[in-house]
Amino acid sequence: MPEHATTLQLIGVAVLGAAAVVWAVVLVRLLRRAGRRTVVRRSTAPLPALPGQTRVGPSRESVELTPAEQDAFAGLVRHLANG
């Protein structure tokens, strides 16, 4: 026991330590329970209180690549995949 700490201070540290352990246990249990609920909610219908999402912004664009461009892109992907 340190000489400079009073008994009340040591009791306070012990109480804070116990509270931290209890808080961590409760947090882990809540996160596990929430994790199980999100899996269940994903398989069900969307929440009725949320409005449907609309597509905002420009439409998607696509460009046809020439065979040379496709080969160059494939080479670039291979180069990036190798590091």
Tab-separated table of C-alpha atoms in Angstrom:
chain	number	residue	atom	x	y	z
A	1	MET	CA	0.000	0.000	0.000
A	2	PRO	CA	1.502	3.366	-0.993
A	3	GLU	CA	2.275	5.672	1.912
A	4	HIS	CA	0.971	8.802	0.221
A	5	ALA	CA	-2.511	7.383	-0.600
A	6	THR	CA	-5.252	7.445	1.994
A	7	THR	CA	-7.610	4.543	2.554
A	8	LEU	CA	-10.449	6.527	0.995
A	9	GLN	CA	-8.398	7.096	-2.155
A	10	LEU	CA	-7.597	3.395	-2.428
A	11	ILE	CA	-11.275	2.518	-1.996
A	12	GLY	CA	-12.125	5.068	-4.717
A	13	VAL	CA	-9.655	3.476	-7.133
A	14	ALA	CA	-11.099	0.040	-6.404
A	15	VAL	CA	-14.668	1.287	-6.978
A	16	LEU	CA	-13.683	2.976	-10.245
A	17	GLY	CA	-11.923	-0.181	-11.394
A	18	ALA	CA	-14.965	-2.304	-10.596
A	19	ALA	CA	-17.226	0.202	-12.393
A	20	ALA	CA	-14.968	0.050	-15.455
A	21	VAL	CA	-15.153	-3.742	-15.520
A	22	VAL	CA	-18.956	-3.681	-15.174
A	23	TRP	CA	-19.198	-1.036	-17.920
A	24	ALA	CA	-17.034	-3.142	-20.265
A	25	VAL	CA	-19.111	-6.268	-19.643
A	26	VAL	CA	-22.385	-4.409	-20.271
A	27	LEU	CA	-20.964	-2.789	-23.420
A	28	VAL	CA	-19.845	-6.137	-24.834
A	29	ARG	CA	-23.248	-7.686	-24.131
A	30	LEU	CA	-25.063	-4.776	-25.777
A	31	LEU	CA	-22.849	-4.902	-28.848
A	32	ARG	CA	-23.366	-8.644	-29.203
A	33	ARG	CA	-27.123	-8.243	-28.833
A	34	ALA	CA	-27.154	-5.387	-31.367
A	35	GLY	CA	-25.076	-7.511	-33.763
A	36	ARG	CA	-27.646	-10.284	-33.624
A	37	ARG	CA	-30.471	-7.827	-34.230
A	38	THR	CA	-28.858	-6.270	-37.281
A	39	VAL	CA	-28.562	-9.674	-38.905
A	40	VAL	CA	-32.253	-10.291	-38.273
A	41	ARG	CA	-33.274	-6.829	-39.492
A	42	ARG	CA	-31.311	-7.130	-42.717
A	43	SER	CA	-33.323	-10.160	-43.729
A	44	THR	CA	-36.663	-8.468	-43.030
A	45	ALA	CA	-38.438	-5.620	-44.798
A	46	PRO	CA	-37.006	-2.103	-44.470
A	47	LEU	CA	-38.175	0.079	-41.619
A	48	PRO	CA	-41.535	1.676	-42.418
A	49	ALA	CA	-40.603	5.001	-40.808
A	50	LEU	CA	-37.792	5.630	-43.293
A	51	PRO	CA	-38.784	7.048	-46.682
A	52	GLY	CA	-37.719	5.291	-49.843
A	53	GLN	CA	-34.422	6.463	-51.274
A	54	THR	CA	-34.448	8.092	-54.691
A	55	ARG	CA	-31.503	8.279	-57.055
A	56	VAL	CA	-30.093	11.795	-57.053
A	57	GLY	CA	-27.419	13.004	-59.417
A	58	PRO	CA	-26.393	12.166	-62.932
A	59	SER	CA	-27.093	8.786	-64.426
A	60	ARG	CA	-24.267	6.307	-64.719
A	61	GLU	CA	-22.120	6.585	-67.781
A	62	SER	CA	-20.172	3.887	-69.530
A	63	VAL	CA	-17.680	3.935	-72.350
A	64	GLU	CA	-16.804	1.032	-74.615
A	65	LEU	CA	-13.089	0.265	-74.567
A	66	THR	CA	-11.115	-0.790	-77.587
A	67	PRO	CA	-9.318	-4.146	-77.399
A	68	ALA	CA	-6.008	-2.303	-76.929
A	69	GLU	CA	-7.452	-0.314	-74.026
A	70	GLN	CA	-8.870	-3.497	-72.479
A	71	ASP	CA	-5.436	-5.149	-72.698
A	72	ALA	CA	-3.789	-2.087	-71.158
A	73	PHE	CA	-6.321	-2.064	-68.334
A	74	ALA	CA	-5.820	-5.788	-67.710
A	75	GLY	CA	-2.052	-5.190	-67.574
A	76	LEU	CA	-2.549	-2.358	-65.113
A	77	VAL	CA	-4.717	-4.556	-62.886
A	78	ARG	CA	-2.119	-7.348	-62.971
A	79	HIS	CA	0.627	-4.833	-62.132
A	80	LEU	CA	-1.333	-3.435	-59.175
A	81	ALA	CA	-2.272	-6.909	-57.948
A	82	ASN	CA	1.379	-7.950	-57.801
A	83	GLY	CA	2.249	-5.009	-55.607
